Tab-separated table of C-alpha atoms in Angstrom:
chain	number	residue	atom	x	y	z
A	1462	UNK	CA	142.751	44.042	113.748
A	1463	UNK	CA	144.585	41.463	111.663
A	1464	UNK	CA	147.465	39.655	113.296
A	1465	UNK	CA	150.992	39.981	111.959
A	1466	UNK	CA	152.049	36.918	110.028
A	1467	UNK	CA	155.286	35.004	109.489
A	1468	UNK	CA	155.478	33.020	106.263
A	1469	UNK	CA	156.823	29.491	106.583
A	1470	UNK	CA	160.345	30.263	105.352
A	1471	UNK	CA	160.729	33.180	107.756
A	1472	UNK	CA	159.393	31.080	110.633
A	1473	UNK	CA	161.889	28.326	109.836
A	1474	UNK	CA	164.777	30.770	109.693
A	1475	UNK	CA	163.822	32.334	113.005
A	1476	UNK	CA	163.451	28.939	114.666
A	1477	UNK	CA	166.790	27.697	113.294
A	1478	UNK	CA	168.482	30.914	114.364
A	1479	UNK	CA	167.305	30.441	117.941
A	1480	UNK	CA	168.746	26.919	117.810
A	1481	UNK	CA	172.142	28.052	116.433
A	1482	UNK	CA	171.523	26.289	113.126
A	1483	UNK	CA	171.079	29.279	110.825
A	1484	UNK	CA	174.745	30.299	110.923
A	1485	UNK	CA	177.715	28.465	109.463
A	1486	UNK	CA	178.846	25.605	111.723
A	1487	UNK	CA	182.110	27.093	112.963
A	1488	UNK	CA	183.754	28.736	115.938
A	1489	UNK	CA	185.402	27.823	119.232
A	1490	UNK	CA	183.925	24.868	121.072
A	1491	UNK	CA	185.337	24.619	124.550
A	1492	UNK	CA	185.353	26.455	127.867
A	1493	UNK	CA	183.388	29.689	128.012
A	1494	UNK	CA	182.477	29.464	124.309
A	1495	UNK	CA	180.943	26.022	124.739
A	1496	UNK	CA	179.066	27.201	127.820
A	1497	UNK	CA	177.688	30.182	125.868
A	1498	UNK	CA	176.388	27.827	123.182
A	1499	UNK	CA	174.637	25.615	125.751
A	1500	UNK	CA	173.171	28.713	127.422
A	1501	UNK	CA	171.839	29.779	124.053
A	1502	UNK	CA	170.197	26.369	123.535
A	1503	UNK	CA	169.032	26.170	127.159
A	1504	UNK	CA	170.244	22.624	127.736
A	1505	UNK	CA	171.682	19.620	125.929
A	1506	UNK	CA	169.849	16.323	126.253
A	1507	UNK	CA	171.852	13.278	127.325
A	1508	UNK	CA	171.422	9.856	125.788
A	1509	UNK	CA	173.450	6.680	126.152
A	1510	UNK	CA	173.063	5.263	122.626
A	1511	UNK	CA	176.361	5.439	120.771
A	1512	UNK	CA	175.842	4.161	117.233
A	1513	UNK	CA	178.094	6.953	115.891
A	1514	UNK	CA	178.509	9.312	118.863
A	1515	UNK	CA	176.344	10.093	121.864
A	1516	UNK	CA	173.424	12.467	121.308
A	1517	UNK	CA	174.816	15.359	123.356
A	1518	UNK	CA	178.079	15.212	121.441
A	1519	UNK	CA	176.336	15.193	118.034
A	1520	UNK	CA	174.163	18.147	119.104
A	1521	UNK	CA	177.209	20.256	119.956
A	1522	UNK	CA	179.322	19.047	117.021
A	1523	UNK	CA	176.614	19.923	114.486
A	1524	UNK	CA	176.973	23.567	115.536
A	1525	UNK	CA	180.711	23.674	116.320
A	1526	UNK	CA	182.721	21.160	114.247
A	1527	UNK	CA	185.769	21.777	116.442
A	1528	UNK	CA	183.902	20.296	119.404
A	1529	UNK	CA	185.062	17.040	120.979
A	1530	UNK	CA	183.539	15.028	123.826
A	1531	UNK	CA	186.407	15.893	126.175
A	1532	UNK	CA	185.384	19.568	126.010
A	1533	UNK	CA	181.963	18.857	127.542
A	1534	UNK	CA	183.489	16.582	130.174
A	1535	UNK	CA	185.940	19.333	131.204
A	1536	UNK	CA	183.227	21.986	131.344
A	1537	UNK	CA	181.008	19.701	133.399
A	1538	UNK	CA	183.345	17.834	135.731
A	1539	UNK	CA	186.367	20.115	136.058
A	1540	UNK	CA	185.025	23.644	135.571
A	1541	UNK	CA	181.567	23.007	137.085
A	1542	UNK	CA	180.019	25.155	134.383
A	1543	UNK	CA	177.102	22.725	134.057
A	1544	UNK	CA	174.895	20.604	136.254
A	1545	UNK	CA	172.928	17.527	135.315
A	1546	UNK	CA	169.208	17.245	135.941
A	1547	UNK	CA	165.910	16.854	134.106
A	1548	UNK	CA	164.018	18.989	131.657
A	1549	UNK	CA	161.790	16.706	129.558
A	1550	UNK	CA	164.629	14.188	129.981
A	1551	UNK	CA	168.098	14.024	131.533
A	1552	UNK	CA	170.149	17.007	130.369
A	1553	UNK	CA	173.248	19.136	130.865
A	1554	UNK	CA	172.153	22.579	132.059
A	1555	UNK	CA	174.206	25.757	132.620
A	1556	UNK	CA	175.137	26.131	136.282
A	1557	UNK	CA	173.828	29.692	136.317
A	1558	UNK	CA	170.314	28.273	135.863
A	1559	UNK	CA	170.564	26.182	139.045
A	1560	UNK	CA	168.476	28.519	141.291
A	1561	UNK	CA	165.524	28.035	138.939
A	1562	UNK	CA	165.588	24.261	139.549
A	1563	UNK	CA	164.476	24.446	143.184
A	1564	UNK	CA	160.851	24.333	142.050
A	1565	UNK	CA	161.679	21.238	140.011
A	1566	UNK	CA	163.248	19.605	143.071
A	1567	UNK	CA	160.095	20.292	145.087
A	1568	UNK	CA	157.771	18.975	142.401
A	1569	UNK	CA	159.884	15.888	141.666
A	1570	UNK	CA	159.965	15.081	145.388
A	1571	UNK	CA	156.187	14.784	145.519
A	1572	UNK	CA	155.749	13.245	142.085
A	1573	UNK	CA	158.397	10.547	142.386
A	1574	UNK	CA	157.602	9.590	145.960
A	1575	UNK	CA	154.012	8.813	144.949
A	1576	UNK	CA	154.882	7.300	141.579
A	1577	UNK	CA	157.611	5.015	142.855
A	1578	UNK	CA	155.475	3.857	145.771
A	1579	UNK	CA	152.786	2.906	143.261
A	1580	UNK	CA	155.396	1.053	141.210
A	1581	UNK	CA	156.167	-1.041	144.304
A	1582	UNK	CA	159.719	0.190	144.689
A	1583	UNK	CA	159.560	-1.104	148.246
A	1584	UNK	CA	162.257	-0.042	150.681
A	1585	UNK	CA	163.805	2.895	148.852
A	1586	UNK	CA	162.658	5.505	151.389
A	1587	UNK	CA	164.217	3.524	154.229
A	1588	UNK	CA	167.593	3.870	152.479
A	1589	UNK	CA	167.722	7.688	152.393
A	1590	UNK	CA	169.749	8.171	155.581
A	1591	UNK	CA	172.005	5.220	154.846
A	1592	UNK	CA	172.783	6.541	151.376
A	1593	UNK	CA	173.360	10.128	152.548
A	1594	UNK	CA	175.627	8.979	155.370
A	1595	UNK	CA	177.635	6.798	153.000
A	1596	UNK	CA	178.144	9.678	150.566
A	1597	UNK	CA	179.020	12.026	153.424
A	1598	UNK	CA	181.635	9.610	154.762
A	1599	UNK	CA	183.084	8.214	151.526
A	1600	UNK	CA	182.654	10.929	148.902
A	1601	UNK	CA	181.109	10.538	145.433
A	1602	UNK	CA	179.497	7.162	144.742
A	1603	UNK	CA	177.833	5.322	141.892
A	1604	UNK	CA	174.921	2.927	142.247
A	1605	UNK	CA	177.310	-0.048	142.075
A	1606	UNK	CA	178.948	1.119	145.325
A	1607	UNK	CA	175.726	0.724	147.296
A	1608	UNK	CA	173.228	-1.982	148.114
A	1609	UNK	CA	175.717	-4.801	147.743
A	1610	UNK	CA	173.495	-7.076	149.867
A	1611	UNK	CA	170.342	-6.106	147.945
A	1612	UNK	CA	168.798	-8.142	145.178
A	1613	UNK	CA	169.994	-6.807	141.830
A	1614	UNK	CA	167.853	-6.869	138.738
A	1615	UNK	CA	168.595	-6.361	135.079
A	1616	UNK	CA	169.833	-2.800	135.570
A	1617	UNK	CA	166.886	-1.225	133.757
A	1618	UNK	CA	165.035	1.641	135.458
A	1619	UNK	CA	162.111	-0.696	136.121
A	1620	UNK	CA	164.323	-3.042	138.149
A	1621	UNK	CA	166.458	-0.815	140.399
A	1622	UNK	CA	167.452	-2.087	143.822
A	1623	UNK	CA	166.321	0.098	146.782
A	1624	UNK	CA	169.650	1.930	147.202
A	1625	UNK	CA	169.796	2.788	143.492
A	1626	UNK	CA	166.233	4.094	143.705
A	1627	UNK	CA	167.169	6.134	146.781
A	1628	UNK	CA	170.178	7.616	144.959
A	1629	UNK	CA	168.029	8.671	142.026
A	1630	UNK	CA	165.333	10.105	144.292
A	1631	UNK	CA	167.852	12.114	146.339
A	1632	UNK	CA	169.357	13.460	143.104
A	1633	UNK	CA	166.014	14.341	141.532
A	1634	UNK	CA	164.874	16.042	144.756
A	1635	UNK	CA	168.085	18.073	145.118
A	1636	UNK	CA	169.871	16.517	148.104
A	1637	UNK	CA	172.499	14.942	145.856
A	1638	UNK	CA	174.151	16.265	142.702
A	1639	UNK	CA	175.645	14.244	139.872
A	1640	UNK	CA	179.312	15.204	139.600
A	1641	UNK	CA	180.279	13.158	136.548
A	1642	UNK	CA	180.003	9.868	134.773
A	1643	UNK	CA	182.277	6.889	134.321
A	1644	UNK	CA	181.295	5.257	131.069
A	1645	UNK	CA	177.712	6.366	131.336
A	1646	UNK	CA	177.205	5.569	135.023
A	1647	UNK	CA	176.453	8.580	137.204
A	1648	UNK	CA	178.503	9.524	140.272
A	1649	UNK	CA	176.680	11.385	143.056
A	1650	UNK	CA	177.884	13.708	145.824
A	1651	UNK	CA	176.231	15.888	148.454
A	1652	UNK	CA	174.815	19.016	146.877
A	1653	UNK	CA	176.396	21.316	149.479
A	1654	UNK	CA	179.833	20.016	148.480
A	1655	UNK	CA	179.252	20.658	144.768
A	1656	UNK	CA	176.961	23.660	144.224
A	1657	UNK	CA	178.149	27.101	145.343
A	1658	UNK	CA	176.115	28.403	148.264
A	1659	UNK	CA	174.888	31.490	146.415
A	1660	UNK	CA	173.237	29.242	143.806
A	1661	UNK	CA	171.407	27.085	146.342
A	1662	UNK	CA	168.035	28.698	147.038
A	1663	UNK	CA	167.585	27.182	150.493
A	1664	UNK	CA	164.320	25.786	151.779
A	1665	UNK	CA	161.946	28.309	150.224
A	1666	UNK	CA	161.073	28.759	146.576
A	1667	UNK	CA	159.423	31.701	144.848
A	1668	UNK	CA	157.300	29.693	142.431
A	1669	UNK	CA	155.956	32.791	140.653
A	1670	UNK	CA	159.456	34.113	139.925
A	1671	UNK	CA	160.608	30.686	138.752
A	1672	UNK	CA	157.652	30.222	136.412
A	1673	UNK	CA	158.254	33.699	135.014
A	1674	UNK	CA	161.881	32.799	134.312
A	1675	UNK	CA	161.008	29.402	132.824
A	1676	UNK	CA	158.396	30.781	130.428
A	1677	UNK	CA	160.444	33.832	129.465
A	1678	UNK	CA	163.598	31.786	128.859
A	1679	UNK	CA	161.644	29.265	126.800
A	1680	UNK	CA	160.170	32.032	124.644
A	1681	UNK	CA	163.635	33.457	124.008
A	1682	UNK	CA	164.850	30.057	122.810
A	1683	UNK	CA	161.835	29.188	120.681
A	1684	UNK	CA	161.191	32.550	119.028
A	1685	UNK	CA	157.447	31.937	118.995
A	1686	UNK	CA	155.293	29.419	120.835
A	1687	UNK	CA	151.938	28.476	122.248
A	1688	UNK	CA	151.622	28.410	126.032
A	1689	UNK	CA	151.736	24.606	125.902
A	1690	UNK	CA	155.027	24.678	124.015
A	1691	UNK	CA	156.489	27.044	126.601
A	1692	UNK	CA	155.486	24.683	129.404
A	1693	UNK	CA	156.958	21.694	127.596
A	1694	UNK	CA	160.345	23.336	126.956
A	1695	UNK	CA	161.702	22.856	130.498
A	1696	UNK	CA	158.823	20.591	131.578
A	1697	UNK	CA	158.545	22.194	135.025
A	1698	UNK	CA	155.831	24.851	134.724
A	1699	UNK	CA	152.424	23.291	134.155
A	1700	UNK	CA	150.365	24.051	131.023
A	1701	UNK	CA	147.934	26.018	133.202
A	1702	UNK	CA	150.759	28.091	134.713
A	1703	UNK	CA	152.195	28.841	131.278
A	1704	UNK	CA	148.754	29.814	129.990
A	1705	UNK	CA	148.307	32.292	132.851
A	1706	UNK	CA	151.802	33.673	132.251
A	1707	UNK	CA	151.068	34.288	128.570
A	1708	UNK	CA	147.805	36.031	129.386
A	1709	UNK	CA	149.537	38.345	131.869
A	1710	UNK	CA	152.426	39.116	129.508
A	1711	UNK	CA	149.937	39.836	126.736
A	1712	UNK	CA	148.120	42.254	129.037
A	1713	UNK	CA	151.406	43.994	129.896
A	1714	UNK	CA	152.394	44.280	126.232
A	1715	UNK	CA	155.411	41.987	126.708
A	1716	UNK	CA	153.948	39.452	124.271
A	1717	UNK	CA	151.741	39.713	121.209
A	1718	UNK	CA	149.794	37.185	119.180
A	1719	UNK	CA	150.977	36.476	115.637
A	1720	UNK	CA	150.234	33.880	112.976
A	1721	UNK	CA	152.761	31.340	111.745
A	1722	UNK	CA	152.385	29.698	108.354
A	1723	UNK	CA	152.963	25.975	108.720
A	1724	UNK	CA	154.567	23.684	106.133
A	1725	UNK	CA	151.109	22.710	104.833
A	1726	UNK	CA	150.142	26.354	104.380
A	1727	UNK	CA	147.754	26.478	107.323
A	1728	UNK	CA	148.025	29.296	109.844
A	1729	UNK	CA	148.639	28.778	113.544
A	1730	UNK	CA	148.201	31.396	116.241
A	1731	UNK	CA	151.169	31.716	118.626
A	1732	UNK	CA	152.729	34.179	121.058
A	1733	UNK	CA	155.926	36.120	120.341
A	1734	UNK	CA	157.870	39.103	121.643
A	1735	UNK	CA	156.819	42.413	120.071
A	1736	UNK	CA	158.949	43.063	117.009
A	1737	UNK	CA	159.616	39.391	116.296
A	1738	UNK	CA	158.051	39.468	112.832
A	1739	UNK	CA	160.072	42.536	111.799
A	1740	UNK	CA	163.300	41.039	113.199
A	1741	UNK	CA	163.280	38.178	110.725
A	1742	UNK	CA	164.218	40.607	107.935
A	1743	UNK	CA	167.632	40.916	109.599
A	1744	UNK	CA	168.350	37.193	109.568
A	1745	UNK	CA	170.893	35.972	107.051
A	1746	UNK	CA	170.533	33.007	104.703
A	1747	UNK	CA	170.902	29.465	105.968
A	1748	UNK	CA	174.148	27.600	105.215
A	1749	UNK	CA	173.962	25.466	102.089
A	1750	UNK	CA	175.967	22.572	103.496
A	1751	UNK	CA	174.275	19.448	104.731
A	1752	UNK	CA	174.280	18.628	108.425
A	1753	UNK	CA	173.601	15.430	110.329
A	1754	UNK	CA	171.411	16.126	113.366
A	1755	UNK	CA	170.952	14.024	116.465
A	1756	UNK	CA	167.496	12.477	116.890
A	1757	UNK	CA	167.489	14.390	120.198
A	1758	UNK	CA	168.507	17.741	118.732
A	1759	UNK	CA	166.755	20.678	120.433
A	1760	UNK	CA	165.280	21.665	117.073
A	1761	UNK	CA	163.570	18.249	116.879
A	1762	UNK	CA	162.748	17.685	120.544
A	1763	UNK	CA	159.145	18.704	119.963
A	1764	UNK	CA	158.335	16.262	117.142
A	1765	UNK	CA	154.917	17.787	116.425
A	1766	UNK	CA	156.355	21.299	116.181
A	1767	UNK	CA	159.048	20.100	113.781
A	1768	UNK	CA	156.414	18.403	111.668
A	1769	UNK	CA	154.236	21.499	111.536
A	1770	UNK	CA	157.142	23.793	110.707
A	1771	UNK	CA	159.231	21.609	108.386
A	1772	UNK	CA	156.746	18.981	107.220
A	1773	UNK	CA	159.134	16.376	108.653
A	1774	UNK	CA	157.565	13.409	110.425
A	1775	UNK	CA	160.115	11.774	112.707
A	1776	UNK	CA	159.810	9.072	115.343
A	1777	UNK	CA	162.784	7.261	116.827
A	1778	UNK	CA	162.433	3.494	116.464
A	1779	UNK	CA	164.892	2.114	119.022
A	1780	UNK	CA	162.011	0.570	120.987
A	1781	UNK	CA	160.181	-0.653	117.877
A	1782	UNK	CA	160.689	-4.351	117.037
A	1783	UNK	CA	163.004	-4.628	114.017
A	1784	UNK	CA	160.384	-6.124	111.643
A	1785	UNK	CA	158.060	-3.192	112.352
A	1786	UNK	CA	160.577	-0.375	111.826
A	1787	UNK	CA	159.887	1.915	108.900
A	1788	UNK	CA	163.484	3.143	108.715
A	1789	UNK	CA	165.975	1.844	111.271
A	1790	UNK	CA	167.087	1.495	114.871
A	1791	UNK	CA	168.718	4.940	115.179
A	1792	UNK	CA	168.204	7.180	112.167
A	1793	UNK	CA	169.693	10.686	111.910
A	1794	UNK	CA	167.769	13.591	110.306
A	1795	UNK	CA	169.567	15.536	107.550
A	1796	UNK	CA	169.349	19.344	107.520
A	1797	UNK	CA	170.198	21.346	104.405
A	1798	UNK	CA	169.553	25.072	104.474
A	1799	UNK	CA	166.119	25.486	106.030
A	1800	UNK	CA	164.918	22.053	104.930
A	1801	UNK	CA	165.013	18.652	106.550
A	1802	UNK	CA	165.763	16.794	103.346
A	1803	UNK	CA	165.955	13.213	104.545
A	1804	UNK	CA	167.234	10.754	107.122
A	1805	UNK	CA	170.192	8.391	107.263
A	1806	UNK	CA	170.766	5.028	108.903
A	1807	UNK	CA	174.456	4.660	109.722
A	1808	UNK	CA	176.689	3.107	112.341
A	1809	UNK	CA	180.322	3.246	113.403
A	1810	UNK	CA	182.219	0.001	112.868
A	1811	UNK	CA	184.978	0.781	115.343
A	1812	UNK	CA	186.825	-2.483	114.823
A	1813	UNK	CA	187.876	-1.388	111.336
A	1814	UNK	CA	187.399	2.388	111.631
A	1815	UNK	CA	184.552	2.668	109.126
A	1816	UNK	CA	181.318	4.680	109.175
A	1817	UNK	CA	178.877	2.294	107.503
A	1818	UNK	CA	175.885	3.853	105.756
A	1819	UNK	CA	172.996	1.427	105.377
A	1820	UNK	CA	170.401	3.706	103.811
A	1821	UNK	CA	169.360	7.271	103.060
A	1822	UNK	CA	165.691	8.141	102.632
A	1823	UNK	CA	165.059	11.510	100.928
A	1824	UNK	CA	161.846	13.295	101.845
A	1825	UNK	CA	159.063	12.903	99.301
A	1826	UNK	CA	159.461	16.392	97.849
A	1827	UNK	CA	163.269	16.271	97.650
A	1828	UNK	CA	165.065	15.471	94.409
A	1829	UNK	CA	168.277	13.662	95.327
A	1830	UNK	CA	170.732	15.071	92.810
A	1831	UNK	CA	174.442	14.401	92.334
A	1832	UNK	CA	175.404	17.732	94.019
A	1833	UNK	CA	173.280	16.739	97.002
A	1834	UNK	CA	175.094	13.408	97.191
A	1835	UNK	CA	178.407	15.288	97.151
A	1836	UNK	CA	177.247	17.471	100.024
A	1837	UNK	CA	176.222	14.370	101.949
A	1838	UNK	CA	179.584	12.714	101.310
A	1839	UNK	CA	181.429	15.808	102.503
A	1840	UNK	CA	179.374	15.890	105.705
A	1841	UNK	CA	179.862	12.182	106.370
A	1842	UNK	CA	183.619	12.563	105.940
A	1843	UNK	CA	183.497	15.235	108.649
A	1844	UNK	CA	181.291	13.106	110.907
A	1845	UNK	CA	183.599	10.120	110.469
A	1846	UNK	CA	186.607	12.167	111.600
A	1847	UNK	CA	184.624	13.460	114.559
A	1848	UNK	CA	183.763	9.863	115.540
A	1849	UNK	CA	187.410	8.786	115.221
A	1850	UNK	CA	186.832	6.778	112.041
A	1851	UNK	CA	189.013	6.733	108.942
A	1852	UNK	CA	186.522	6.334	106.092
A	1853	UNK	CA	182.874	6.052	105.002
A	1854	UNK	CA	181.344	2.997	103.339
A	1855	UNK	CA	177.980	2.962	101.530
A	1856	UNK	CA	175.968	-0.264	101.319
A	1857	UNK	CA	174.609	-1.373	97.969
A	1858	UNK	CA	171.266	0.255	97.281
A	1859	UNK	CA	171.792	2.869	100.003
A	1860	UNK	CA	169.638	5.500	98.305
A	1861	UNK	CA	166.046	4.487	98.967
C-alpha cells in the first residue's frame, strides 16, 4: 500500500504552522498569552549574544511584535510561569513541564559527574555541601558570590572554579533552580523554595511515562518527524528509546508513516499523527511580509531538517575566524511566506541609535526585486524600534 505524501509546500506550511510562523505576526505578548506561545513552541532557547537583541527575545518578537524583553522577565522571575534548564541547550521551559524533567536531572547527574571528572574539574564534588548550605543560609546566589578564595579563570565554561562547577552541577541535577539573571549571570536558589511541591516528582521517576510524554510532545510540535528528530527535540530520550516509542505507537495506530517531499524533490519517510496529511488542506496562506529570524529560532534549530525542507543551508559563524567566514559573525535568516529568501548581517550601534546593515545575501533562486527591498526595509524599521533604535542605515554595496 502506497504511503500518503505531503508535497514540499504543504510540508513547509505544516511545519511553519507548528512553529507559529504561518499566521500573521500579531497578538498579545505578555502574561498568560506569552506563556501559551512558549507552550506551543515547547521552549525558547537562551543565548547571550546581543548584536541586535538576544536570541530568545528575537524568537518571541518575530511571532508577537508587541513583545518586549521585560515581558519574559516578568513571566519567568515574578510569575514563575517558566523554569530554566536544558533541552539541546539552555532554554526557558513552561513550568507545567517541570515534572517531565526529573529524568533529565537523573541522566545529567550521571553524565556530568563522569564528564567533568574526565575534564579534570578537580574539587567540585567536595563543594556540594558548602554550596547548598550557603544558598540555604543566604538565599539566591550567583557564581561570583562563591569561591572567593578559589583560583578564578577566564570565566569560560572550560575554566570554572570548583564552586561555580558545583553550582552548575547542582542546577543541572535538580537540587538548585535558576530563579533569574542579572545581566546574563544566573542566580540559583534551593529547588524546594522555588518549585511548587506538586510539580516536584520526588526521588522516583517513571522513565516510560516521561519518554512517552517527550516523544508525543515533540511530535505535536514538529508535525512530522523521524524517531531521531523526536529524540533530538528535547534531547533527553535516547534515539533508541524514541525508535521503540515510534514502533509501539505505529502498532497502536497512534502514528502512521507518510512521505515528505524535500526541497530537492526527493522523498523522505517520516512518522505523523493519522490525519496529518488531510489537515494541511485547512491551513491558511503564509503571511507575505518579511521576517527576521533568530539563528536559534525553533524552526531552524535542526539545521539539517531546515535544509531538507527549505533548501536553506545555515551555519552560525561566531566561532569561525573572521577571515574564514562565508557571511558574518551573527547573520539572521530572512523568512518571507514559506521561503527562507536570504540572510542579513546587521548590528545595533547603540551609541547613536542606528541599526547598521552590512550585507544581505539572497538565496540563489531568489530574485531580489524592489518590492522585496521595500518589505525588508519595513521589517528592519520594526526591528529597529524593537531594539530601541531610531533608524536603519545600509552600508554601500549591502546587496550581495
